[in-house]
Short mmCIF file of C-alpha atoms in Angstrom, two decimals:
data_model
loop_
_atom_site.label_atom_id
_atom_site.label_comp_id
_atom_site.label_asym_id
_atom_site.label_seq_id
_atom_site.Cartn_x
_atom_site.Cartn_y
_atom_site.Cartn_z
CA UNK A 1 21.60 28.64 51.50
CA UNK A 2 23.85 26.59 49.73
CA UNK A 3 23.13 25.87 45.91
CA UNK A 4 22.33 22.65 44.78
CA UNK A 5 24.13 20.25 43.23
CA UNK A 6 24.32 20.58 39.00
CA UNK A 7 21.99 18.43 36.94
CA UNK A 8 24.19 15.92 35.83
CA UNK A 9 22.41 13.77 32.06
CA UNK A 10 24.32 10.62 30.15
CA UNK A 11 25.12 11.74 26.60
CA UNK A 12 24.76 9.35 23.60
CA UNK A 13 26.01 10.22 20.48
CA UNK A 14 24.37 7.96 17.37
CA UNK A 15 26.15 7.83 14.18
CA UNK A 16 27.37 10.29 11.77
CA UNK A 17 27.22 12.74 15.16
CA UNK A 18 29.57 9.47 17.31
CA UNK A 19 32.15 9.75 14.47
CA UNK A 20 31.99 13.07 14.03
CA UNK A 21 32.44 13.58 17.85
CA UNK A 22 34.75 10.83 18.34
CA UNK A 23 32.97 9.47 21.12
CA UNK A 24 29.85 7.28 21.63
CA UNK A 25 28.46 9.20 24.84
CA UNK A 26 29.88 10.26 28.06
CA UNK A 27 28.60 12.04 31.34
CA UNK A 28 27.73 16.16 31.49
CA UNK A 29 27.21 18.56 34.63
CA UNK A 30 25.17 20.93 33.55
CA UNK A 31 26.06 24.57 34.60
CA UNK A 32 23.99 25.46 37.83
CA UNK A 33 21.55 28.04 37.99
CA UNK A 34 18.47 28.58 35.26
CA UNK A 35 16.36 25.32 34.66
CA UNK A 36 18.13 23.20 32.61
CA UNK A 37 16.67 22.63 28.77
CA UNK A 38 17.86 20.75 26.20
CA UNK A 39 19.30 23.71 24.72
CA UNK A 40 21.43 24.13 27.91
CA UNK A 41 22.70 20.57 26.37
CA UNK A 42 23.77 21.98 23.13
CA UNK A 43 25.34 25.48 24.35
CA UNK A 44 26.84 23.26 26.84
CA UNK A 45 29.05 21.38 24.40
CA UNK A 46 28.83 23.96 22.28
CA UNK A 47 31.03 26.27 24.32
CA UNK A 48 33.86 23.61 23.88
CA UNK A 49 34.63 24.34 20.27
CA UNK A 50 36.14 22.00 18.26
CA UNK A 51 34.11 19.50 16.87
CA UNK A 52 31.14 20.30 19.04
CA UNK A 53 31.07 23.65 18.51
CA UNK A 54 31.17 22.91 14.74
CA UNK A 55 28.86 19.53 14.84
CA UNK A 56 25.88 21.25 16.78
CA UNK A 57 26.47 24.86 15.46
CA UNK A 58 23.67 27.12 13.38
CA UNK A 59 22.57 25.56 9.93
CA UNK A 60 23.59 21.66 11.38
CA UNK A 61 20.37 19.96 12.01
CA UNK A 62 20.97 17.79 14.94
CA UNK A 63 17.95 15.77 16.92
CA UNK A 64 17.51 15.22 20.58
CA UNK A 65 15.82 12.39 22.47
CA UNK A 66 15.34 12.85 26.06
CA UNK A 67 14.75 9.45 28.04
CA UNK A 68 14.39 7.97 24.18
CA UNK A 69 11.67 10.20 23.18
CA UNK A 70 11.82 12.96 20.45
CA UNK A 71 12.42 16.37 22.05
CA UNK A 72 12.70 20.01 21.57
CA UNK A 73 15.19 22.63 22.39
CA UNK A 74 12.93 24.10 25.60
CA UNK A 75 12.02 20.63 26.89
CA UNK A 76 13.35 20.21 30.61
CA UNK A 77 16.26 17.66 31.50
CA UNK A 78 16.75 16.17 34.51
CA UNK A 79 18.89 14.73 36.83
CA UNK A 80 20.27 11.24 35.45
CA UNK A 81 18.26 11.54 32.19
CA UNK A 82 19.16 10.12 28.81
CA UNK A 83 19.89 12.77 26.61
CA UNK A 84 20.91 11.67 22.80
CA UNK A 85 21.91 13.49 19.85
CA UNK A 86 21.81 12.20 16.21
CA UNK A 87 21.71 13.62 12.68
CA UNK A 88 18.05 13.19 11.09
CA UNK A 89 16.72 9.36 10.80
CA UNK A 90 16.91 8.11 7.70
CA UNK A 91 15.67 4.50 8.24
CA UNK A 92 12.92 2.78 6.31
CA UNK B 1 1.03 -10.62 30.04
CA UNK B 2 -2.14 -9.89 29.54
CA UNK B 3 -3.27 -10.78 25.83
CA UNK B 4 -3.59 -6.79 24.65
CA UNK B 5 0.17 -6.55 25.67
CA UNK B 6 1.26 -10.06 23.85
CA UNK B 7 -0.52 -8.31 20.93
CA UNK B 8 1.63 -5.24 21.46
CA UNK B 9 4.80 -7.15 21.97
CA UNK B 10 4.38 -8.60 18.46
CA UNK B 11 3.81 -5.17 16.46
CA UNK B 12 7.11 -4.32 15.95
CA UNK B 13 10.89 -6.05 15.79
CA UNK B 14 13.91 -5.02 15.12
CA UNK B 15 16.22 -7.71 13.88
CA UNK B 16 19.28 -8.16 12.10
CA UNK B 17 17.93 -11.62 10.51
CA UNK B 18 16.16 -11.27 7.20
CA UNK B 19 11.74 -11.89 7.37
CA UNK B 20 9.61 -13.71 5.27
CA UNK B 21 6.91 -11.38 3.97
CA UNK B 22 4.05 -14.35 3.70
CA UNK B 23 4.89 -15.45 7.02
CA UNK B 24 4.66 -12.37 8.43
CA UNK B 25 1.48 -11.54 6.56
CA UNK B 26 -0.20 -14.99 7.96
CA UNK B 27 0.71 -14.00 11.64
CA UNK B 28 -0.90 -10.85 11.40
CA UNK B 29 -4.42 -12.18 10.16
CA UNK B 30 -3.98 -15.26 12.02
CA UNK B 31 -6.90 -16.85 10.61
CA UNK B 32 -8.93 -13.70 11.14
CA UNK B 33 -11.99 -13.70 9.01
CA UNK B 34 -13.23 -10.52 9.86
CA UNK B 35 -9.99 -9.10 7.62
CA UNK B 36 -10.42 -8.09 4.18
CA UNK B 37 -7.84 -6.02 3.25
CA UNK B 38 -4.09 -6.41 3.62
CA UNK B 39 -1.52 -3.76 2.86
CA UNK B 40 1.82 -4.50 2.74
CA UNK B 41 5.37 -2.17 1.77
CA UNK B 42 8.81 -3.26 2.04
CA UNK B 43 11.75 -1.58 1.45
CA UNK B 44 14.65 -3.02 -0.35
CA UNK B 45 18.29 -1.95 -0.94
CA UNK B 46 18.96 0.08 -3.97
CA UNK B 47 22.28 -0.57 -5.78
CA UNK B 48 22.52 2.94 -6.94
CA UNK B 49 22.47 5.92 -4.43
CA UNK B 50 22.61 9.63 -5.75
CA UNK B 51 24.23 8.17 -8.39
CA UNK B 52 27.25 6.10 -6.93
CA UNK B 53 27.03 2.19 -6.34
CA UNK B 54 26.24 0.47 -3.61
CA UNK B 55 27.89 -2.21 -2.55
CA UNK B 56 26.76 -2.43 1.37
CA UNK B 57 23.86 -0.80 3.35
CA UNK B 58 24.91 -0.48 7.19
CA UNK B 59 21.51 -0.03 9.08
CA UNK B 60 22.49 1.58 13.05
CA UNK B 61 19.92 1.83 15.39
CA UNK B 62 19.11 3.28 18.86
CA UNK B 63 19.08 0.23 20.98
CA UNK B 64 16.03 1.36 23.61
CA UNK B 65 14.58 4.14 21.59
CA UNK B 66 13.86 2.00 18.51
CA UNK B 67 10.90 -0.52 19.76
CA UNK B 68 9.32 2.29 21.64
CA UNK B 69 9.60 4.51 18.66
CA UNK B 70 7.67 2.18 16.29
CA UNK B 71 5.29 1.37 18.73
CA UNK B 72 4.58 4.75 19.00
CA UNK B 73 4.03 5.23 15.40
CA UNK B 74 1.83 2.09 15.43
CA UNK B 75 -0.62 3.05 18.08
CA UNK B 76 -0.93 5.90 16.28
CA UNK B 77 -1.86 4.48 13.15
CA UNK B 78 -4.61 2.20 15.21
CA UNK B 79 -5.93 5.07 16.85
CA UNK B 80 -6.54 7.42 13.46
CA UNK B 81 -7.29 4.28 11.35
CA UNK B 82 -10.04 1.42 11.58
CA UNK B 83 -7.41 -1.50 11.09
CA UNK B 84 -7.03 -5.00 12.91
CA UNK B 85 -3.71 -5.29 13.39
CA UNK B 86 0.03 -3.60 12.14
CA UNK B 87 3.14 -5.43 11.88
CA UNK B 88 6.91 -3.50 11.61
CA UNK B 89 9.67 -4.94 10.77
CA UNK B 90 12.93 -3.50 10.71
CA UNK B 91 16.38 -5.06 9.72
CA UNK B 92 20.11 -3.97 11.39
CA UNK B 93 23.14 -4.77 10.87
CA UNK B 94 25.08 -4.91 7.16
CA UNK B 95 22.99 -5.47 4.01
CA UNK B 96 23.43 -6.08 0.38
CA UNK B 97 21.49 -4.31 -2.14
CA UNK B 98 18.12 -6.00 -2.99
CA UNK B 99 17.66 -7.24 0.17
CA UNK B 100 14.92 -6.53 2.37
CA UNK B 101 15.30 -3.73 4.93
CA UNK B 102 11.73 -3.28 6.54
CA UNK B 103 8.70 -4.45 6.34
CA UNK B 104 4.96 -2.69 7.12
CA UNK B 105 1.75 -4.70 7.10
CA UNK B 106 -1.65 -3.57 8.32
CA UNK B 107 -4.73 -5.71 8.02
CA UNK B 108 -8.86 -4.02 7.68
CA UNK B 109 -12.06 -4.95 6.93
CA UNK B 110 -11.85 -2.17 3.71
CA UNK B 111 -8.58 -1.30 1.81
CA UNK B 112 -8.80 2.49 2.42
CA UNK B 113 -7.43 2.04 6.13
CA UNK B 114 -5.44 -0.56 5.58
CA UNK B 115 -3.56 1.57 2.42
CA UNK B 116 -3.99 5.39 4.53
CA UNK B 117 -2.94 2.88 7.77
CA UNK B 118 0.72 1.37 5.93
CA UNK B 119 1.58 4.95 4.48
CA UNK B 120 1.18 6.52 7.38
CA UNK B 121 3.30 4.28 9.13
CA UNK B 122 5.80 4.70 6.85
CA UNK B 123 5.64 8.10 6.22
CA UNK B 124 6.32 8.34 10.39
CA UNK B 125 9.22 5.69 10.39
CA UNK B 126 11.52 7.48 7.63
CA UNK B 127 11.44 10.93 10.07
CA UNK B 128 10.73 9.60 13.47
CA UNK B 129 12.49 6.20 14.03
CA UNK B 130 16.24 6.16 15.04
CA UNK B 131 17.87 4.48 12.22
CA UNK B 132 20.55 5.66 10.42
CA UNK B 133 21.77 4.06 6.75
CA UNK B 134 25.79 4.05 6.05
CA UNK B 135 26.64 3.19 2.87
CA UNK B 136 29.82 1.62 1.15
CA UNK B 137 30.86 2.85 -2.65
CA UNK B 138 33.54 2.55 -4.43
CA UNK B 139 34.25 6.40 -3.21
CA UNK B 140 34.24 5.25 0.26
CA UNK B 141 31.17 5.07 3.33
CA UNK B 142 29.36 7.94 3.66
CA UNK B 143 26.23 8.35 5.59
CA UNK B 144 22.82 8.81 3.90
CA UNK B 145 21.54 12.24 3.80
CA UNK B 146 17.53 12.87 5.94
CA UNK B 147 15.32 13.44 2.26
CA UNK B 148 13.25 16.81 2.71
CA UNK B 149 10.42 15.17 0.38
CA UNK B 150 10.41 12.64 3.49
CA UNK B 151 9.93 15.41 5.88
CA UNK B 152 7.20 16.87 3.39
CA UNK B 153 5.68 13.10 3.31
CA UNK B 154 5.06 12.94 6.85
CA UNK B 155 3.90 16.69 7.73
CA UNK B 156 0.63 15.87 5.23
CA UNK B 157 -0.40 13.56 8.02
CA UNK B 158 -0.49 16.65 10.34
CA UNK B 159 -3.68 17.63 12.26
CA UNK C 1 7.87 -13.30 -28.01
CA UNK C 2 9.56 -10.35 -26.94
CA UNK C 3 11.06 -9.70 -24.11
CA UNK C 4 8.82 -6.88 -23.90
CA UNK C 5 5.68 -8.83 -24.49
CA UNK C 6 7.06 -11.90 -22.04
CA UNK C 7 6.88 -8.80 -19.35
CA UNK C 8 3.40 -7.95 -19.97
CA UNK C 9 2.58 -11.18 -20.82
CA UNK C 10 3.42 -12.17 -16.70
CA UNK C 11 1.55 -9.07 -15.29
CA UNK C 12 -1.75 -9.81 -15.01
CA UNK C 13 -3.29 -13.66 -14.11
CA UNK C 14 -6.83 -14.71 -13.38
CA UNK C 15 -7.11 -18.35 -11.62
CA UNK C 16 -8.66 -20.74 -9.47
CA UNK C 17 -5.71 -21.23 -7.49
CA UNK C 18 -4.80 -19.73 -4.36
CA UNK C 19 -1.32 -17.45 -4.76
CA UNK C 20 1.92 -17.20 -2.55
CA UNK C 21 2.46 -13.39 -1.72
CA UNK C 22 6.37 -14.29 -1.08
CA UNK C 23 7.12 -16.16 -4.22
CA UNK C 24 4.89 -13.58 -6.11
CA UNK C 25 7.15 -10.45 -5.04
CA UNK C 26 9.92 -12.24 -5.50
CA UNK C 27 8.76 -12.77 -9.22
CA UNK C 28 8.10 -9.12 -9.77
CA UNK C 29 11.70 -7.83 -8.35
CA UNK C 30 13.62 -10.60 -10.39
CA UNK C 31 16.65 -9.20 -8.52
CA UNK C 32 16.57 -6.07 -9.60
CA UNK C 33 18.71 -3.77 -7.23
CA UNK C 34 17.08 -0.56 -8.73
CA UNK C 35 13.93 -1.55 -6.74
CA UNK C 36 13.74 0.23 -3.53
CA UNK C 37 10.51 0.12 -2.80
CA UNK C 38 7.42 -3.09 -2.77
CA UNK C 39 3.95 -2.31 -2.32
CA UNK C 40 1.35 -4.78 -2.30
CA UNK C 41 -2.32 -5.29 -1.65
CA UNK C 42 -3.88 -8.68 -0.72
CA UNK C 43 -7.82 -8.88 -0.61
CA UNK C 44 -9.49 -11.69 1.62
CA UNK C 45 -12.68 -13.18 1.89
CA UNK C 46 -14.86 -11.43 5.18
CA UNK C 47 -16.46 -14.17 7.08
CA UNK C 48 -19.62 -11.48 7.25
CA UNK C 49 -21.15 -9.02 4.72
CA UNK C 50 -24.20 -6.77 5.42
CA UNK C 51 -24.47 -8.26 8.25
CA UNK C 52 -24.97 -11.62 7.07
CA UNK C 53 -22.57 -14.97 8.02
CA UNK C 54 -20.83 -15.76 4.92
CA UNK C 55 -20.18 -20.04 3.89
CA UNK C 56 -18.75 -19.37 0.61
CA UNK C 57 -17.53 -16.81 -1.98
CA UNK C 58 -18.29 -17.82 -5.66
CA UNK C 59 -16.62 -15.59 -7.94
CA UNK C 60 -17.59 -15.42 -11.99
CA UNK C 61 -15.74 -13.54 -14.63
CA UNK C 62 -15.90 -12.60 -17.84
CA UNK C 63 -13.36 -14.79 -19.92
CA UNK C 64 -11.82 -12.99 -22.99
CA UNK C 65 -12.36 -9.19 -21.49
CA UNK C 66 -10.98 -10.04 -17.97
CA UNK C 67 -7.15 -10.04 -18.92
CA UNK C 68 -7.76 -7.77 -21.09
CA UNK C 69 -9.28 -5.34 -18.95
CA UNK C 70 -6.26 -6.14 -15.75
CA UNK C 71 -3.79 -5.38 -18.69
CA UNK C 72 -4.63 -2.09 -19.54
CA UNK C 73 -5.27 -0.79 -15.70
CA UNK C 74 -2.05 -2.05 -15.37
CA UNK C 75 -0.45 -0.09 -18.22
CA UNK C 76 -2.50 3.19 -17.36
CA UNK C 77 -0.72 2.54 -14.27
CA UNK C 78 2.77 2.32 -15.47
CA UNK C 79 2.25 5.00 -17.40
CA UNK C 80 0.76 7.46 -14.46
CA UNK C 81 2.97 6.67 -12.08
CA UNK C 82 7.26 6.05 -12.10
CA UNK C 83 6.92 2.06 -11.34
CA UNK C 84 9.56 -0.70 -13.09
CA UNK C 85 6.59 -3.93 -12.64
CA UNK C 86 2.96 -4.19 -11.63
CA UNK C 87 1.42 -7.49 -10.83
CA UNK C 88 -2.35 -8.16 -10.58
CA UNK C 89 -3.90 -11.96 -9.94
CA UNK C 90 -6.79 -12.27 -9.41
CA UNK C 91 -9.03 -15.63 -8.44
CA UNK C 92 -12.06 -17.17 -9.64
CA UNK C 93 -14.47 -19.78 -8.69
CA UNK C 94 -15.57 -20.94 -5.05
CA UNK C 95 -13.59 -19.55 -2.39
CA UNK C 96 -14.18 -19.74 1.73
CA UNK C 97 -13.65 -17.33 4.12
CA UNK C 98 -9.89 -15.77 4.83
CA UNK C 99 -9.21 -16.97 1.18
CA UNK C 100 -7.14 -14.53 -0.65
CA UNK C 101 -8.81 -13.15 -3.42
CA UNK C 102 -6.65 -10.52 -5.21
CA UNK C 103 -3.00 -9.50 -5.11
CA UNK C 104 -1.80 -6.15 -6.44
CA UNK C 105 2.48 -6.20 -6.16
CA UNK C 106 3.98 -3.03 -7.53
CA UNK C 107 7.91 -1.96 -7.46
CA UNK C 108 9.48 1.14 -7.84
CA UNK C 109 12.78 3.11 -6.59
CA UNK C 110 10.17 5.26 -4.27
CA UNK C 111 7.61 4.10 -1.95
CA UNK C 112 5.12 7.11 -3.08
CA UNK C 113 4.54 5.48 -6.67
CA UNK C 114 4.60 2.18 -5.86
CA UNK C 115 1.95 2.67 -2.78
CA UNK C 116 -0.28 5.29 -5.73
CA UNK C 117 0.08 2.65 -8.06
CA UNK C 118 -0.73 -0.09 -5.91
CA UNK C 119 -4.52 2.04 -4.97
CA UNK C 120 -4.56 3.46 -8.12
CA UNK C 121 -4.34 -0.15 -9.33
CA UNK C 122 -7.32 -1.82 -7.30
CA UNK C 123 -9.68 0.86 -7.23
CA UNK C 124 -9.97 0.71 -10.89
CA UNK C 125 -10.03 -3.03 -10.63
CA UNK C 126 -12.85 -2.38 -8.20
CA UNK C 127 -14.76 -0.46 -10.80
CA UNK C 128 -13.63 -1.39 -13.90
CA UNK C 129 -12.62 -5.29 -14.32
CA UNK C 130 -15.47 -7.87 -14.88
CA UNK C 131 -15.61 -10.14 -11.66
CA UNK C 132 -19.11 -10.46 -9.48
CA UNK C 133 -19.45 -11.91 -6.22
CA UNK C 134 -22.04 -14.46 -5.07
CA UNK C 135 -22.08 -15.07 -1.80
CA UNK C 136 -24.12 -17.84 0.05
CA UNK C 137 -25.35 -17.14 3.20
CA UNK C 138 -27.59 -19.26 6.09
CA UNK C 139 -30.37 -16.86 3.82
CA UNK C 140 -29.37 -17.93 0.64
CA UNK C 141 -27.27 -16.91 -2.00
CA UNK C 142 -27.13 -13.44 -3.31
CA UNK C 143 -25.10 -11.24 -5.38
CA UNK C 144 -22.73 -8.89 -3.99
CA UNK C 145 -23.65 -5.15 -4.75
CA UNK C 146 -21.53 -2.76 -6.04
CA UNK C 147 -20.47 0.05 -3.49
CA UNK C 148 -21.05 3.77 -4.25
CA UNK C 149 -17.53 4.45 -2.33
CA UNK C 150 -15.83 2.22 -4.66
CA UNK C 151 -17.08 4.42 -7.90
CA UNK C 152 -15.49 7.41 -5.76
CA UNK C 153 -12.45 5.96 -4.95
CA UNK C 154 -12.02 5.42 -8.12
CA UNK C 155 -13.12 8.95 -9.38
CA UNK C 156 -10.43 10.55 -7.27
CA UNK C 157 -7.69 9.44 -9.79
CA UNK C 158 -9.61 11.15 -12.84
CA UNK C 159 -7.84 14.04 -14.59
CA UNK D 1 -32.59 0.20 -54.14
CA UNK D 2 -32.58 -2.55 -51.70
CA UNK D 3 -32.23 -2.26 -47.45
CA UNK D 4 -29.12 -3.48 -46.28
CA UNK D 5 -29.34 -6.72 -44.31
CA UNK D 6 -29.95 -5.77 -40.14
CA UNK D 7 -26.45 -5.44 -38.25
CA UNK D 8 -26.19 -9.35 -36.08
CA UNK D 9 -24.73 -9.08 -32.80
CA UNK D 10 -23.91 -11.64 -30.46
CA UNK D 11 -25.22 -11.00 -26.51
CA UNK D 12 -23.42 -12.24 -23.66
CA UNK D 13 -25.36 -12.44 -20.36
CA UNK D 14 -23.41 -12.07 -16.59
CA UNK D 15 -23.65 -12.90 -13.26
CA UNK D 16 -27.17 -11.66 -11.87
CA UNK D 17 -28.19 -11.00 -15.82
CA UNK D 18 -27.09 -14.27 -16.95
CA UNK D 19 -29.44 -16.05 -13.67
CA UNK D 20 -32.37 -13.25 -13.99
CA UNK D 21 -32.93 -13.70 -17.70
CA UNK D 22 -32.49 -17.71 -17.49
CA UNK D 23 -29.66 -17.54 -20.37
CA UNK D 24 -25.86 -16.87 -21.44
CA UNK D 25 -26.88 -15.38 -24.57
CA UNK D 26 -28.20 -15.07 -27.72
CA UNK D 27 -27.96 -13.80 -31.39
CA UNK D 28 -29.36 -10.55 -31.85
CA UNK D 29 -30.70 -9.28 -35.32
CA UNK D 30 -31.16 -5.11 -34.60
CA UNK D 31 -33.75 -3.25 -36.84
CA UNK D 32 -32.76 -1.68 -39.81
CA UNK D 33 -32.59 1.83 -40.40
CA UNK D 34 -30.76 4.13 -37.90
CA UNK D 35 -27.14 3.31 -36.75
CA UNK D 36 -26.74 0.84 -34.39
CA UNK D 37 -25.46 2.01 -31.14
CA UNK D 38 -25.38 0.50 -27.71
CA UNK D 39 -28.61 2.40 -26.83
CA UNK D 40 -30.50 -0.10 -29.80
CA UNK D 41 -29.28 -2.83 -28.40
CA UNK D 42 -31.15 -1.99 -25.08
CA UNK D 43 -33.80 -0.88 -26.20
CA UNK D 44 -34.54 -3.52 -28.55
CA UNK D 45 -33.85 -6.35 -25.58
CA UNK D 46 -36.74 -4.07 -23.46
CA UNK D 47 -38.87 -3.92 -26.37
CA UNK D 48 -39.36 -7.54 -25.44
CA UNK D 49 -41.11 -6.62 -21.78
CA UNK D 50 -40.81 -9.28 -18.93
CA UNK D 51 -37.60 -9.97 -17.31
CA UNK D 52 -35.44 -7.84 -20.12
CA UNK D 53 -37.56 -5.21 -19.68
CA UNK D 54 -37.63 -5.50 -15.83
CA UNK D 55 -33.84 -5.97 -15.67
CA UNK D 56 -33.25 -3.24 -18.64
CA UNK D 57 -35.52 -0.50 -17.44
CA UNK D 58 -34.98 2.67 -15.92
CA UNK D 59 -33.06 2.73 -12.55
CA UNK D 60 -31.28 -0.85 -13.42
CA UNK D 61 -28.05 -0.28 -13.07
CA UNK D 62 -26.29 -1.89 -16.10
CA UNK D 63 -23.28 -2.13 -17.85
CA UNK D 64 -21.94 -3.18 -21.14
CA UNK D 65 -18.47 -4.27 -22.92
CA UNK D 66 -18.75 -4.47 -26.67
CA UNK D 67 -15.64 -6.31 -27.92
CA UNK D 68 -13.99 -6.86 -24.03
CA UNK D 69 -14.46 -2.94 -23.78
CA UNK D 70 -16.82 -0.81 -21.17
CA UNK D 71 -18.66 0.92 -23.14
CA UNK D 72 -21.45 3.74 -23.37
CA UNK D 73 -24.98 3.68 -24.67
CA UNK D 74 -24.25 6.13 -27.87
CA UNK D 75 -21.39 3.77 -28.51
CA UNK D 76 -21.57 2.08 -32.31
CA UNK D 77 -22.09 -1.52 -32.42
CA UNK D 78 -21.44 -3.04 -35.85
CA UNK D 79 -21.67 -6.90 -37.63
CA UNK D 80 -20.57 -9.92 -35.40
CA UNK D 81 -19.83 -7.42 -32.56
CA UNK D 82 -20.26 -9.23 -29.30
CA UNK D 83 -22.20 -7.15 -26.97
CA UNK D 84 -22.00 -7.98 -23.43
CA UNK D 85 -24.43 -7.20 -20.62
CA UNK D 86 -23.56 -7.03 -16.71
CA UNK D 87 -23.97 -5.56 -13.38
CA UNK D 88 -21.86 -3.00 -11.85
CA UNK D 89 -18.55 -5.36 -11.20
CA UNK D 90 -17.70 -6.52 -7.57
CA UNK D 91 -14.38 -8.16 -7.91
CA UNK D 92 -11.21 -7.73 -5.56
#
């Protein structure tokens, strides 16, 4: 049995979090195996140091959309989804 | 469209163009008769911001996210509140301080929804919509901090 | 006159004619860039009450103690709540229905004071200034009645 | 010693008052004697029977402004004093 293919999700970084990153979004394999979360996301880039690991590291709060809904850190991802990070919204 | 989704379509905007808070008030009753209460907030650009000036507002948004956001927050407010209809407005782009930056009107038969309706609204849109303010100072830009008496605002409407 | 007493002087108005919500905010902020936050309440004329079709909306005052009465809600209000302006006008005389009644404009740096000060503001107008209703109906004409969840909505602010 | 002259106050009548008493107002002379409060004032007008006493009496919810200011029924009234009479306001 062969193992199927990674989940792959389109990043979108929204400001403070795109200039702090460098980088307005890109594409991300997840790594195969366990059901992928959106804290599979943030270990994910997390595990490339750098600005990630300091951007989405303990004590920064950071805020996830999947498919442009609010979401936690155990919702599921899924193939081709939207996944966005952004500090909190300070609209209004 | 059906008319309950051309009624939808109309709650929220997001626009970089400025509004016009009568006209947007007379839309929303549209001659209605059965209204008799009208709340209205809208938020304007401070020229002072923890102290340093403020010289532009940059609003960014989350093209895709934002409409559905709001009209989340809007049904919501129609389902817990007994209120006609709720207009939000929200502005993009680069601002100047005193302009307007978003607008919330709810009409009712009775001012206690309409008031409880616009707060709520509010209280939602500064934690749950996907805007972000940058502003300009003579220091430099520097993007606004999330408020935790925001966060407190909005968790009261909990249940 | 003072520049002091020119500001009160402008906050409270009772009137026949009809008001323009726009031009009356835009009175109120005067430009000021340390407003950050409008709240306003417009009150209409309900084509029905108890049940009844409404034709008209007479409203009588009580010249001499009207303004007087508006002013000093409004200053309990400034001084309760962190507001820079508070605007109350008010009509009189034969209205129809959808007419706008009363506006209540408040600014502040916050939207929590301005939207307390804007309820604190008409629920003690509700209670407290000296306008009565007459409305005539296919039945007749007949005097509004005063609401028992008006007295409480005003209680709530006592302390 | 002599009495002092009786304390003249001036009555203004309001919306349902003003129509169920057929009049805007009058001069009222209060009897000498005790202070005069807001309670005399009543109580005199009721004293009268018919329509004050009807729209006076017990249960009638009624309000008065001496001066332009809500006042209470143990409230002093005093020379020239105008003395208003209303229902419980509807405005807004």
């Amino acid at each position: 049995m062969r193992d199927s293919p990674p989940v792959v999700v389109r990043l979108v970084y929204l400001a403070r979090l795109r200039e702090a990153l460098g980088s307005a979004g890109e594409s991300l394999a997840l790594p195969p195996g366990a059901p992928a979360r959106v804290a599979t996301v943030l270990e994910t880039l997390r595990a490339r140091g750098g600005a990630f690991a300091a951007e989405l590291g303990p004590g920064r709060a950071v805020r996830v959309a999947v498919n442009h809904a609010m979401a936690q850190a155990d919702d599921a991802v899924g193939e081709g989804d939207e996944v966005a990070l952004f500090p909190p919204v300070t609209g209004g | 469209m059906s008319p309950d989704a051309a009624d939808r379509a109309a709650d929220v905007r997001v626009q970089a163009a400025d509004f016009d808070v009568a006209a947007e008030i007379a839309a929303l009753r549209a001659g209605d008769a059965r209204v008799g209460a009208v709340a209205t907030f809208v938020g304007t650009v401070r020229d002072v911001s923890e102290g340093a000036g403020v010289a532009t507002l940059t609003l960014e948004h989350y093209p895709g996210m934002t409409e559905k956001s709001l009209q989340a927050i809007v049904d919501e407010a129609k389902r817990r509140f007994d209120v006609y209809g709720v207009r939000v407005v929200h502005r993009v782009g680069e601002l100047a301080p005193a302009d307007q930056i978003v607008l919330v009107a709810v009409t009712s038969a009775h001012r206690g929804d309409a008031f409880d309706a616009c707060r709520f609204v509010m209280d939602y849109l500064k934690t749950q919509a996907p805007f972000w303010k940058k502003e300009a100072t003579p220091q430099g830009a520097r993007w606004v901090e999330a408020r935790a008496s925001d966060d407190a605002a909005a968790q009261r409407w909990r249940r």
